[in-house]
Structure formats: C-alpha cells, structure tokens
Amino acid sequence: TSHSMILSLTSLVIILSFASVSYTEKVDTCIMCTSDSMSGSNVECEQTPETQANGACSAEFGNDYCYVLVTRQKEPVEAWMWNRGCCTPKAGSQICPLSEPNHVSNEVYEMWRARCDTNDCNIMDPRTSSGGGGGFEGGLVVHGKKSAAGVISTNFVLLVIIGVVSISYI
C-alpha cells in the first residue's frame, strides 16, 4: 500500500504541475488600428490611440501581448506606418519576434516595437517609450504567471509531503 500511496502522490504532483501551466496570463482585447501615410493617415491611431476601437484577441492570431509597431520606410519613397493589435511571439515575425531588438534601422527602413501584457495597454509610442514610464528607450515586457508564488509553494509542500511519506514507509 505504501507503493500505491507514493504513486498517488506523484500523480497528484504531476497533475498540479500541468494545472499551473494554465495560469499564464493572456490579453483578451487590444487597441486595433492602422495608419499609413501612403494611403491616408489615421492621426488618432498615431496620437490618441485610446480613442480607437479595441478588438478581441485569440490564440489563433495571438493573445500573449498587445503591440505597437511603427515603421518608417526610407526607400524608395519615405512613408510611415503604424500598427496596433494583439500578438504572440514567433520566430521570424516582424510584429512580435522572439528575440529581435525593439529598434531596428537599416538603409531601407526603421522600425520601433513595443508590447505590453494587459488589456488595451498598447497606447504607447514605441519611438519614445516602452509604456513602462520614465523615459525608457524601447522595451520588452515578460509576463509571469498569476499566483506563481502560490504554485511554487503548493508544489514545494507536495514534494515535502512525498518525501516524508516515502521516508516513513522505508
């Protein structure tokens, strides 16, 4: 019976570990708008994004962050483009890359990115701020888990119980 008790407690720890993964925060809505100087600027999207409509985020199109992407095309003709919406980091993505800098400049374009992890938070100008305040140039927000300390404490307590039960039955 001690063997089955250890297996039961081990199973419980595994189940709780998987359950803790579901606590990762996601965004439900983000400000969604675009502005393109070549086809008619949306000044409100650029300067007062909080007046723009928000939209629902989804796992299919991205729901980890709200983002702002500003692109200045240098060649062949100068143009400015603003994009605000939802994203999930992906390798090779211009909008929500895994490990690219938040400011990129070359001979063809200059790009500024910012992202944040609360609903409708993407009202910042990534050229001057990451949205975190205090004159910070560019930035990346990494969100944690809700009640991460509680999950760690619960898992730790369960491991201690398993250890005590295992020792007592040896």
PDB file of C-alpha atoms in Angstrom:
ATOM      1  CA  THR A   1       0.000   0.000   0.000  1.00  0.00           C
ATOM      2  CA  SER A   2       2.901   2.370   0.586  1.00  0.00           C
ATOM      3  CA  HIS A   3       3.931   1.922  -3.037  1.00  0.00           C
ATOM      4  CA  SER A   4       0.438   2.865  -4.285  1.00  0.00           C
ATOM      5  CA  MET A   5       0.361   5.873  -1.928  1.00  0.00           C
ATOM      6  CA  ILE A   6       3.663   7.143  -3.342  1.00  0.00           C
ATOM      7  CA  LEU A   7       2.343   6.645  -6.880  1.00  0.00           C
ATOM      8  CA  SER A   8      -0.857   8.534  -5.983  1.00  0.00           C
ATOM      9  CA  LEU A   9       1.077  11.473  -4.522  1.00  0.00           C
ATOM     10  CA  THR A  10       3.430  11.513  -7.511  1.00  0.00           C
ATOM     11  CA  SER A  11       0.425  11.576  -9.842  1.00  0.00           C
ATOM     12  CA  LEU A  12      -1.054  14.453  -7.851  1.00  0.00           C
ATOM     13  CA  VAL A  13       2.155  16.490  -8.190  1.00  0.00           C
ATOM     14  CA  ILE A  14       2.231  15.860 -11.956  1.00  0.00           C
ATOM     15  CA  ILE A  15      -1.419  16.895 -12.335  1.00  0.00           C
ATOM     16  CA  LEU A  16      -0.881  20.073 -10.291  1.00  0.00           C
ATOM     17  CA  SER A  17       2.216  20.912 -12.337  1.00  0.00           C
ATOM     18  CA  PHE A  18       0.186  20.710 -15.558  1.00  0.00           C
ATOM     19  CA  ALA A  19      -2.614  22.721 -13.970  1.00  0.00           C
ATOM     20  CA  SER A  20      -0.184  25.505 -13.051  1.00  0.00           C
ATOM     21  CA  VAL A  21       0.653  25.973 -16.750  1.00  0.00           C
ATOM     22  CA  SER A  22      -2.904  27.160 -17.388  1.00  0.00           C
ATOM     23  CA  TYR A  23      -2.367  30.187 -15.109  1.00  0.00           C
ATOM     24  CA  THR A  24      -0.344  32.055 -17.749  1.00  0.00           C
ATOM     25  CA  GLU A  25      -1.894  35.450 -18.320  1.00  0.00           C
ATOM     26  CA  LYS A  26      -3.211  36.340 -21.751  1.00  0.00           C
ATOM     27  CA  VAL A  27      -4.752  39.516 -23.128  1.00  0.00           C
ATOM     28  CA  ASP A  28      -8.425  39.491 -24.073  1.00  0.00           C
ATOM     29  CA  THR A  29      -8.535  42.777 -26.019  1.00  0.00           C
ATOM     30  CA  CYS A  30      -6.097  45.270 -27.530  1.00  0.00           C
ATOM     31  CA  ILE A  31      -6.433  48.598 -29.325  1.00  0.00           C
ATOM     32  CA  MET A  32      -6.595  47.728 -33.025  1.00  0.00           C
ATOM     33  CA  CYS A  33      -5.848  50.321 -35.673  1.00  0.00           C
ATOM     34  CA  THR A  34      -3.515  51.137 -38.542  1.00  0.00           C
ATOM     35  CA  SER A  35      -2.185  54.273 -40.150  1.00  0.00           C
ATOM     36  CA  ASP A  36      -0.303  54.520 -43.434  1.00  0.00           C
ATOM     37  CA  SER A  37       0.990  57.835 -44.777  1.00  0.00           C
ATOM     38  CA  MET A  38       0.845  56.478 -48.347  1.00  0.00           C
ATOM     39  CA  SER A  39      -2.881  55.715 -48.284  1.00  0.00           C
ATOM     40  CA  GLY A  40      -4.158  58.277 -45.791  1.00  0.00           C
ATOM     41  CA  SER A  41      -3.012  58.670 -42.231  1.00  0.00           C
ATOM     42  CA  ASN A  42      -5.162  57.780 -39.243  1.00  0.00           C
ATOM     43  CA  VAL A  43      -3.871  60.503 -36.906  1.00  0.00           C
ATOM     44  CA  GLU A  44      -5.953  59.187 -33.999  1.00  0.00           C
ATOM     45  CA  CYS A  45      -4.206  55.793 -34.244  1.00  0.00           C
ATOM     46  CA  GLU A  46      -0.858  57.571 -34.082  1.00  0.00           C
ATOM     47  CA  GLN A  47      -1.514  60.258 -31.461  1.00  0.00           C
ATOM     48  CA  THR A  48      -4.611  59.316 -29.409  1.00  0.00           C
ATOM     49  CA  PRO A  49      -4.921  55.529 -29.698  1.00  0.00           C
ATOM     50  CA  GLU A  50      -7.127  55.312 -26.603  1.00  0.00           C
ATOM     51  CA  THR A  51      -9.913  56.775 -28.809  1.00  0.00           C
ATOM     52  CA  GLN A  52      -9.627  53.851 -31.230  1.00  0.00           C
ATOM     53  CA  ALA A  53     -11.723  50.683 -31.046  1.00  0.00           C
ATOM     54  CA  ASN A  54     -10.353  47.630 -29.346  1.00  0.00           C
ATOM     55  CA  GLY A  55     -10.741  44.130 -30.675  1.00  0.00           C
ATOM     56  CA  ALA A  56     -10.804  40.608 -29.301  1.00  0.00           C
ATOM     57  CA  CYS A  57      -7.551  38.659 -29.212  1.00  0.00           C
ATOM     58  CA  SER A  58      -7.439  34.922 -29.915  1.00  0.00           C
ATOM     59  CA  ALA A  59      -4.956  32.085 -29.650  1.00  0.00           C
ATOM     60  CA  GLU A  60      -5.156  31.701 -33.439  1.00  0.00           C
ATOM     61  CA  PHE A  61      -3.928  35.243 -34.202  1.00  0.00           C
ATOM     62  CA  GLY A  62      -2.113  35.991 -30.942  1.00  0.00           C
ATOM     63  CA  ASN A  63      -3.175  36.729 -27.384  1.00  0.00           C
ATOM     64  CA  ASP A  64       0.022  36.954 -25.325  1.00  0.00           C
ATOM     65  CA  TYR A  65       0.574  40.696 -25.773  1.00  0.00           C
ATOM     66  CA  CYS A  66      -0.824  43.911 -27.179  1.00  0.00           C
ATOM     67  CA  TYR A  67       1.698  45.543 -29.530  1.00  0.00           C
ATOM     68  CA  VAL A  68       2.572  48.758 -31.316  1.00  0.00           C
ATOM     69  CA  LEU A  69       4.748  48.686 -34.423  1.00  0.00           C
ATOM     70  CA  VAL A  70       5.899  51.906 -36.103  1.00  0.00           C
ATOM     71  CA  THR A  71       7.759  51.602 -39.391  1.00  0.00           C
ATOM     72  CA  ARG A  72       9.436  54.420 -41.290  1.00  0.00           C
ATOM     73  CA  GLN A  73      10.087  53.342 -44.859  1.00  0.00           C
ATOM     74  CA  LYS A  74      13.143  55.234 -46.156  1.00  0.00           C
ATOM     75  CA  GLU A  75      13.295  53.974 -49.745  1.00  0.00           C
ATOM     76  CA  PRO A  76      12.142  54.217 -52.487  1.00  0.00           C
ATOM     77  CA  VAL A  77       9.754  56.837 -51.024  1.00  0.00           C
ATOM     78  CA  GLU A  78       9.527  57.875 -47.392  1.00  0.00           C
ATOM     79  CA  ALA A  79       6.400  56.578 -45.651  1.00  0.00           C
ATOM     80  CA  TRP A  80       5.211  55.995 -42.082  1.00  0.00           C
ATOM     81  CA  MET A  81       3.100  53.038 -40.965  1.00  0.00           C
ATOM     82  CA  TRP A  82       1.513  52.414 -37.553  1.00  0.00           C
ATOM     83  CA  ASN A  83       0.015  49.098 -36.437  1.00  0.00           C
ATOM     84  CA  ARG A  84      -1.641  48.281 -33.113  1.00  0.00           C
ATOM     85  CA  GLY A  85      -3.129  44.915 -32.172  1.00  0.00           C
ATOM     86  CA  CYS A  86      -2.657  41.520 -30.483  1.00  0.00           C
ATOM     87  CA  CYS A  87       0.300  39.192 -30.910  1.00  0.00           C
ATOM     88  CA  THR A  88       2.088  36.061 -29.776  1.00  0.00           C
ATOM     89  CA  PRO A  89       5.890  35.930 -30.160  1.00  0.00           C
ATOM     90  CA  LYS A  90       7.028  33.838 -33.119  1.00  0.00           C
ATOM     91  CA  ALA A  91      10.370  33.265 -34.797  1.00  0.00           C
ATOM     92  CA  GLY A  92      10.687  35.472 -37.886  1.00  0.00           C
ATOM     93  CA  SER A  93       7.734  37.721 -37.001  1.00  0.00           C
ATOM     94  CA  GLN A  94       8.183  41.441 -37.673  1.00  0.00           C
ATOM     95  CA  ILE A  95       5.314  42.318 -35.339  1.00  0.00           C
ATOM     96  CA  CYS A  96       6.106  40.092 -32.354  1.00  0.00           C
ATOM     97  CA  PRO A  97       9.536  38.493 -32.781  1.00  0.00           C
ATOM     98  CA  LEU A  98      11.026  36.104 -30.252  1.00  0.00           C
ATOM     99  CA  SER A  99      14.414  37.772 -29.871  1.00  0.00           C
ATOM    100  CA  GLU A 100      14.771  40.820 -32.091  1.00  0.00           C
ATOM    101  CA  PRO A 101      15.656  44.280 -30.769  1.00  0.00           C
ATOM    102  CA  ASN A 102      12.802  46.743 -30.285  1.00  0.00           C
ATOM    103  CA  HIS A 103      14.510  49.253 -32.590  1.00  0.00           C
ATOM    104  CA  VAL A 104      15.926  48.285 -35.990  1.00  0.00           C
ATOM    105  CA  SER A 105      17.373  50.678 -38.550  1.00  0.00           C
ATOM    106  CA  ASN A 106      18.922  49.999 -41.933  1.00  0.00           C
ATOM    107  CA  GLU A 107      19.142  51.764 -45.298  1.00  0.00           C
ATOM    108  CA  VAL A 108      15.595  50.751 -46.313  1.00  0.00           C
ATOM    109  CA  TYR A 109      13.512  51.141 -43.137  1.00  0.00           C
ATOM    110  CA  GLU A 110      13.498  51.982 -39.458  1.00  0.00           C
ATOM    111  CA  MET A 111      11.224  50.082 -37.100  1.00  0.00           C
ATOM    112  CA  TRP A 112      10.173  50.543 -33.462  1.00  0.00           C
ATOM    113  CA  ARG A 113       8.276  47.907 -31.465  1.00  0.00           C
ATOM    114  CA  ALA A 114       6.683  47.799 -28.027  1.00  0.00           C
ATOM    115  CA  ARG A 115       4.403  45.295 -26.374  1.00  0.00           C
ATOM    116  CA  CYS A 116       2.556  45.017 -23.094  1.00  0.00           C
ATOM    117  CA  ASP A 117       0.538  42.362 -21.309  1.00  0.00           C
ATOM    118  CA  THR A 118      -2.707  43.910 -20.062  1.00  0.00           C
ATOM    119  CA  ASN A 119      -5.941  44.568 -21.959  1.00  0.00           C
ATOM    120  CA  ASP A 120      -5.873  47.652 -24.214  1.00  0.00           C
ATOM    121  CA  CYS A 121      -2.431  48.712 -22.937  1.00  0.00           C
ATOM    122  CA  ASN A 122      -0.936  49.370 -26.398  1.00  0.00           C
ATOM    123  CA  ILE A 123      -1.370  53.142 -26.346  1.00  0.00           C
ATOM    124  CA  MET A 124       2.348  53.979 -26.155  1.00  0.00           C
ATOM    125  CA  ASP A 125       4.624  55.466 -28.810  1.00  0.00           C
ATOM    126  CA  PRO A 126       7.440  52.911 -29.146  1.00  0.00           C
ATOM    127  CA  ARG A 127       9.775  55.563 -30.573  1.00  0.00           C
ATOM    128  CA  THR A 128       9.951  57.230 -27.159  1.00  0.00           C
ATOM    129  CA  SER A 129       8.694  54.741 -24.578  1.00  0.00           C
ATOM    130  CA  SER A 130       8.032  51.079 -23.908  1.00  0.00           C
ATOM    131  CA  GLY A 131       4.913  52.032 -21.975  1.00  0.00           C
ATOM    132  CA  GLY A 132       6.585  51.451 -18.638  1.00  0.00           C
ATOM    133  CA  GLY A 133       7.160  55.149 -17.925  1.00  0.00           C
ATOM    134  CA  GLY A 134      10.332  57.040 -17.110  1.00  0.00           C
ATOM    135  CA  GLY A 135      11.917  57.925 -20.479  1.00  0.00           C
ATOM    136  CA  PHE A 136      12.921  54.325 -21.189  1.00  0.00           C
ATOM    137  CA  GLU A 137      14.032  53.729 -24.793  1.00  0.00           C
ATOM    138  CA  GLY A 138      12.346  50.622 -26.164  1.00  0.00           C
ATOM    139  CA  GLY A 139      11.482  47.653 -24.007  1.00  0.00           C
ATOM    140  CA  LEU A 140      10.180  44.171 -23.630  1.00  0.00           C
ATOM    141  CA  VAL A 141       7.589  43.068 -21.124  1.00  0.00           C
ATOM    142  CA  VAL A 142       7.804  39.462 -19.984  1.00  0.00           C
ATOM    143  CA  HIS A 143       4.724  38.369 -18.142  1.00  0.00           C
ATOM    144  CA  GLY A 144       4.793  35.733 -15.473  1.00  0.00           C
ATOM    145  CA  LYS A 145       2.132  33.506 -14.073  1.00  0.00           C
ATOM    146  CA  LYS A 146      -0.751  34.518 -11.878  1.00  0.00           C
ATOM    147  CA  SER A 147      -0.085  33.449  -8.307  1.00  0.00           C
ATOM    148  CA  ALA A 148       3.285  31.991  -9.281  1.00  0.00           C
ATOM    149  CA  ALA A 149       4.403  32.091  -5.638  1.00  0.00           C
ATOM    150  CA  GLY A 150       1.312  30.073  -4.681  1.00  0.00           C
ATOM    151  CA  VAL A 151       2.007  27.470  -7.364  1.00  0.00           C
ATOM    152  CA  ILE A 152       5.630  27.163  -6.257  1.00  0.00           C
ATOM    153  CA  SER A 153       4.575  26.904  -2.596  1.00  0.00           C
ATOM    154  CA  THR A 154       1.960  24.250  -3.387  1.00  0.00           C
ATOM    155  CA  ASN A 155       4.423  22.188  -5.418  1.00  0.00           C
ATOM    156  CA  PHE A 156       7.080  22.548  -2.717  1.00  0.00           C
ATOM    157  CA  VAL A 157       4.689  21.450   0.035  1.00  0.00           C
ATOM    158  CA  LEU A 158       3.631  18.441  -2.034  1.00  0.00           C
ATOM    159  CA  LEU A 159       7.255  17.454  -2.615  1.00  0.00           C
ATOM    160  CA  VAL A 160       7.941  17.684   1.132  1.00  0.00           C
ATOM    161  CA  ILE A 161       4.872  15.510   1.858  1.00  0.00           C
ATOM    162  CA  ILE A 162       6.021  12.939  -0.695  1.00  0.00           C
ATOM    163  CA  GLY A 163       9.469  12.932   0.875  1.00  0.00           C
ATOM    164  CA  VAL A 164       8.086  12.468   4.392  1.00  0.00           C
ATOM    165  CA  VAL A 165       5.669   9.731   3.282  1.00  0.00           C
ATOM    166  CA  SER A 166       8.414   7.965   1.329  1.00  0.00           C
ATOM    167  CA  ILE A 167      10.841   8.053   4.255  1.00  0.00           C
ATOM    168  CA  SER A 168       8.225   6.879   6.744  1.00  0.00           C
ATOM    169  CA  TYR A 169       7.435   3.802   4.627  1.00  0.00           C
ATOM    170  CA  ILE A 170      11.033   2.774   4.034  1.00  0.00           C
TER     171      ILE A 170
END
